[in-house]
CSV table of C-alpha atoms in Angstrom, one decimal:
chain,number,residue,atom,x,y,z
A,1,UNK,CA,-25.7,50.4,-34.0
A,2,UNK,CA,-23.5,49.7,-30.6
A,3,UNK,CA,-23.6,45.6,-30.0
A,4,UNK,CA,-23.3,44.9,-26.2
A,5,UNK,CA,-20.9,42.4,-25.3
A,6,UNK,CA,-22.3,39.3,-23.4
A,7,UNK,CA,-20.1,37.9,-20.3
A,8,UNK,CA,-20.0,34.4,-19.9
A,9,UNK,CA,-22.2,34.7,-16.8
A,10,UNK,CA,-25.2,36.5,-18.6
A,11,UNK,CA,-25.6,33.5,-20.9
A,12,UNK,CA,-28.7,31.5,-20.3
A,13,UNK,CA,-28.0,27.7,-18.4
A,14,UNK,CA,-29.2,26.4,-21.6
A,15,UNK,CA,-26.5,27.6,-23.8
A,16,UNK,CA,-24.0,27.0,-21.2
A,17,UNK,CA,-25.1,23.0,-20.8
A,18,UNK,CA,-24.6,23.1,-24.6
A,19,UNK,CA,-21.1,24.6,-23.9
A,20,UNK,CA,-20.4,22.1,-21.3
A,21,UNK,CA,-21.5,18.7,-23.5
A,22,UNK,CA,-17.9,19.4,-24.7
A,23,UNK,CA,-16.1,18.7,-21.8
A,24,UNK,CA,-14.1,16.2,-20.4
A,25,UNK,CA,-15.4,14.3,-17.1
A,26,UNK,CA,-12.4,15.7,-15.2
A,27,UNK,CA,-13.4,19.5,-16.4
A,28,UNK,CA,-17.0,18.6,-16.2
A,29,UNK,CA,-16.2,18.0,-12.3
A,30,UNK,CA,-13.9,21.0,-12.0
A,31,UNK,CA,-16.4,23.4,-13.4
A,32,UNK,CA,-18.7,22.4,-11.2
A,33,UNK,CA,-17.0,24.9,-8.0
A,34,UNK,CA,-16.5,28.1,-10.1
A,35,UNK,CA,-20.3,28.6,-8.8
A,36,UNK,CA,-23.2,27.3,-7.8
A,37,UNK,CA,-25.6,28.0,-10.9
A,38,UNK,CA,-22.7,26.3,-12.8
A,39,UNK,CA,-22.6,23.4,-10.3
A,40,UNK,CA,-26.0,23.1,-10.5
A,41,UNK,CA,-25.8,23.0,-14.7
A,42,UNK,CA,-23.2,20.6,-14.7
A,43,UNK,CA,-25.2,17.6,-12.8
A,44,UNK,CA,-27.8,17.3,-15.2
A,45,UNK,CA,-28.5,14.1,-16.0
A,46,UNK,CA,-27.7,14.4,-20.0
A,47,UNK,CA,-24.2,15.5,-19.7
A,48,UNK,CA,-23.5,12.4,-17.7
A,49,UNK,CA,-25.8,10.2,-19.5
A,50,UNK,CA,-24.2,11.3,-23.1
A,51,UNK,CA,-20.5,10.6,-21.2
A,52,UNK,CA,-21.6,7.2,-20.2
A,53,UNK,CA,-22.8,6.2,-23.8
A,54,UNK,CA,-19.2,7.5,-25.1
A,55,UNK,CA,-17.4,5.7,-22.7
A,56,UNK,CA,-20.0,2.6,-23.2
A,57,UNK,CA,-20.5,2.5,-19.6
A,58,UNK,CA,-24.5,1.6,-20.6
A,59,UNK,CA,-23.5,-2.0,-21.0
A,60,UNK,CA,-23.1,-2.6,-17.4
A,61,UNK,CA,-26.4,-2.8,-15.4
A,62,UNK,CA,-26.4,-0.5,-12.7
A,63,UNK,CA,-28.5,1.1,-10.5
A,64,UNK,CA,-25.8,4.1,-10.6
A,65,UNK,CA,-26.6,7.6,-11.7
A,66,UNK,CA,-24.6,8.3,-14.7
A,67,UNK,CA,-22.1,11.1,-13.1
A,68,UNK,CA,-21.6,7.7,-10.4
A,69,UNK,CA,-21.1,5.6,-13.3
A,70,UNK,CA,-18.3,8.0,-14.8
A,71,UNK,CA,-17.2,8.5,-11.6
A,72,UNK,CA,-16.7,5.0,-10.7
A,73,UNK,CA,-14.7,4.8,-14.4
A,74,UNK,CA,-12.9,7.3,-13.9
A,75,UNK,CA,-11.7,6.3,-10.4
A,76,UNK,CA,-10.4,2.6,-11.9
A,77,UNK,CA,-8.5,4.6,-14.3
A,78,UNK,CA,-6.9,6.3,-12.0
A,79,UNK,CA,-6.5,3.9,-9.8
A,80,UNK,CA,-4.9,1.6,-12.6
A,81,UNK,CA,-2.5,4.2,-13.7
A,82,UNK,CA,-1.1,5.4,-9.9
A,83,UNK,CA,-0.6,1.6,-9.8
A,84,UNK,CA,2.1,1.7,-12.4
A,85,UNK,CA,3.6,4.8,-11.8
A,86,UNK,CA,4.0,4.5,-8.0
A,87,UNK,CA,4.6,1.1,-5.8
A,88,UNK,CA,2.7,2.8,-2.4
A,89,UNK,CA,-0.5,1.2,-1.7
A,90,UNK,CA,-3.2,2.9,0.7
A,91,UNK,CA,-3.9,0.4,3.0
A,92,UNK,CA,-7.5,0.8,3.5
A,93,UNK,CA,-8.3,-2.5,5.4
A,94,UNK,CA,-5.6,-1.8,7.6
A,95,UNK,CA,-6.3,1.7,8.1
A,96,UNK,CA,-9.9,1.8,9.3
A,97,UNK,CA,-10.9,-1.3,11.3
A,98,UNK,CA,-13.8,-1.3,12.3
A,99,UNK,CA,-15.7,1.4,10.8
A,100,UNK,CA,-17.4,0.2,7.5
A,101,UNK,CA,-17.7,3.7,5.6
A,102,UNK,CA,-14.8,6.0,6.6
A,103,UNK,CA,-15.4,8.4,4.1
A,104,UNK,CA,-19.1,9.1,5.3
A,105,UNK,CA,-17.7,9.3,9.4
A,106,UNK,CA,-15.2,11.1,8.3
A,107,UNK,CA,-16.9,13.3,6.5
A,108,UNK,CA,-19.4,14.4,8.9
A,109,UNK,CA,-17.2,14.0,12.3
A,110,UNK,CA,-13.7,15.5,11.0
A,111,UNK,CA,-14.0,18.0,13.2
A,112,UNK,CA,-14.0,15.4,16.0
A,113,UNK,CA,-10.9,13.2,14.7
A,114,UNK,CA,-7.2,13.8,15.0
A,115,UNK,CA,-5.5,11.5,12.6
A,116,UNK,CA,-2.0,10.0,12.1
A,117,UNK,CA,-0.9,9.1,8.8
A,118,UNK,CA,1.5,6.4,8.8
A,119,UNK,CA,4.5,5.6,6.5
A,120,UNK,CA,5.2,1.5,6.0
A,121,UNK,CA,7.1,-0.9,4.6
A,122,UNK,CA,7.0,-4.0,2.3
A,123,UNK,CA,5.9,-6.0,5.4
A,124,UNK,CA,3.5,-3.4,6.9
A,125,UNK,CA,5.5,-2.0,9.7
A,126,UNK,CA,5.7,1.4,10.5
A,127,UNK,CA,8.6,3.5,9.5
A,128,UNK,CA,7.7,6.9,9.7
A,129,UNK,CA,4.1,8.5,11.3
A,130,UNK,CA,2.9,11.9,12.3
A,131,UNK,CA,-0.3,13.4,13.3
A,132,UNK,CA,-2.9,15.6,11.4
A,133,UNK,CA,-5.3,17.6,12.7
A,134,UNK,CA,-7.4,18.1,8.9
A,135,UNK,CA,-8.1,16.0,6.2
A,136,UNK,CA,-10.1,16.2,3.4
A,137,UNK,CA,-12.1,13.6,1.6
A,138,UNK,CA,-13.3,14.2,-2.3
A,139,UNK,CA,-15.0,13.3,-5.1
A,140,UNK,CA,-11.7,11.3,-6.3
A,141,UNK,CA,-9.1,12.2,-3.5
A,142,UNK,CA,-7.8,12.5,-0.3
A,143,UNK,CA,-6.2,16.0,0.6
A,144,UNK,CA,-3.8,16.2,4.3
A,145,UNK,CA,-1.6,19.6,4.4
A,146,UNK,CA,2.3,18.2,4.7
A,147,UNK,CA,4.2,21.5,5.9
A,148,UNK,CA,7.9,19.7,5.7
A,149,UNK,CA,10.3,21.6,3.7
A,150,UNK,CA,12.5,18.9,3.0
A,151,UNK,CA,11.2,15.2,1.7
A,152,UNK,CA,12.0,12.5,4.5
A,153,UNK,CA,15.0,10.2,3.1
A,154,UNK,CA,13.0,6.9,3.9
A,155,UNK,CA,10.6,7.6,1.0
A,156,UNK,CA,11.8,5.4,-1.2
A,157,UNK,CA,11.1,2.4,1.4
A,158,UNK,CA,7.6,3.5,1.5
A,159,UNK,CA,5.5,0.7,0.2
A,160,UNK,CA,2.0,1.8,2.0
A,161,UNK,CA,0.5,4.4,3.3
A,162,UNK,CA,-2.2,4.4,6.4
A,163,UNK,CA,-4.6,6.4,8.0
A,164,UNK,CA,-5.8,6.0,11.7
């Protein structure tokens, strides 16, 4: 008797969501652009709902999904940690007056935008700025392509950054 191996691929979505229950939020993201049957498995609403519950994000009344809820956690935490390890704020307020969700315009216009990211000091004022032609906006980040070879010296007077 000749047993035929199974690839990961071939396994039904069931067995793989019972796979995936045993990831972390971060990986539970990530796995989600190997493909789109796996992107698909991985926002069902019980992975999310069973990470909420472990993280006792169910206290908090919410009209939130549960991947927004996690999300939204995950994004404090981050958020909270950068904080200590890096004095450089992102100076939303500054950055995009007058358009109330950037993300969104961005998102569906960045074909349309050229913008200039902007190095400032303690007191807001502009030290260093160039422009960009791309930028990308995720799930928990903000991508723009530097192509320097060598780090600008006036980094460590950075204190914000800005987008226009």
């Amino acid at each position: 008797m000749v047993s035929k191996k199974i690839e990961i691929n071939e396994l039904p979505d069931d067995v793989l969501l019972y796979i995936f229950r045993y990831l972390t939020p971060i990986d539970l993201f990530n796995i989600g652009t190997v493909c789109r049957r796996w992107y698909s498995i991985s926002q069902d609403e019980s992975l999310w709902r069973s990470l909420v519950l472990s993280y006792g994000l169910h206290q908090a009344s919410s009209n939130s999904t549960s991947k927004q809820r996690v999300q939204t956690y995950l994004n404090q935490q981050i958020k909270t940690q950068l904080k200590s390890l890096f004095p450089t704020k992102f100076d939303i307020l500054k950055s995009y007056t007058g358009i109330p969700d950037y993300q969104k315009t961005f998102n569906k216009f960045s074909d349309q935008f050229n913008f200039l990211l902007a190095f400032c000091d303690d007191k807001h004022n502009i030290i260093w700025s160039q422009k960009y032609d791309t930028i990308k906006f995720f799930d928990t980040s903000i991508s723009i392509r530097w192509f320097e070879i060598i780090m600008p010296e006036f980094l460590s007077r950075v204190h914000y950054l800005r987008l226009f």
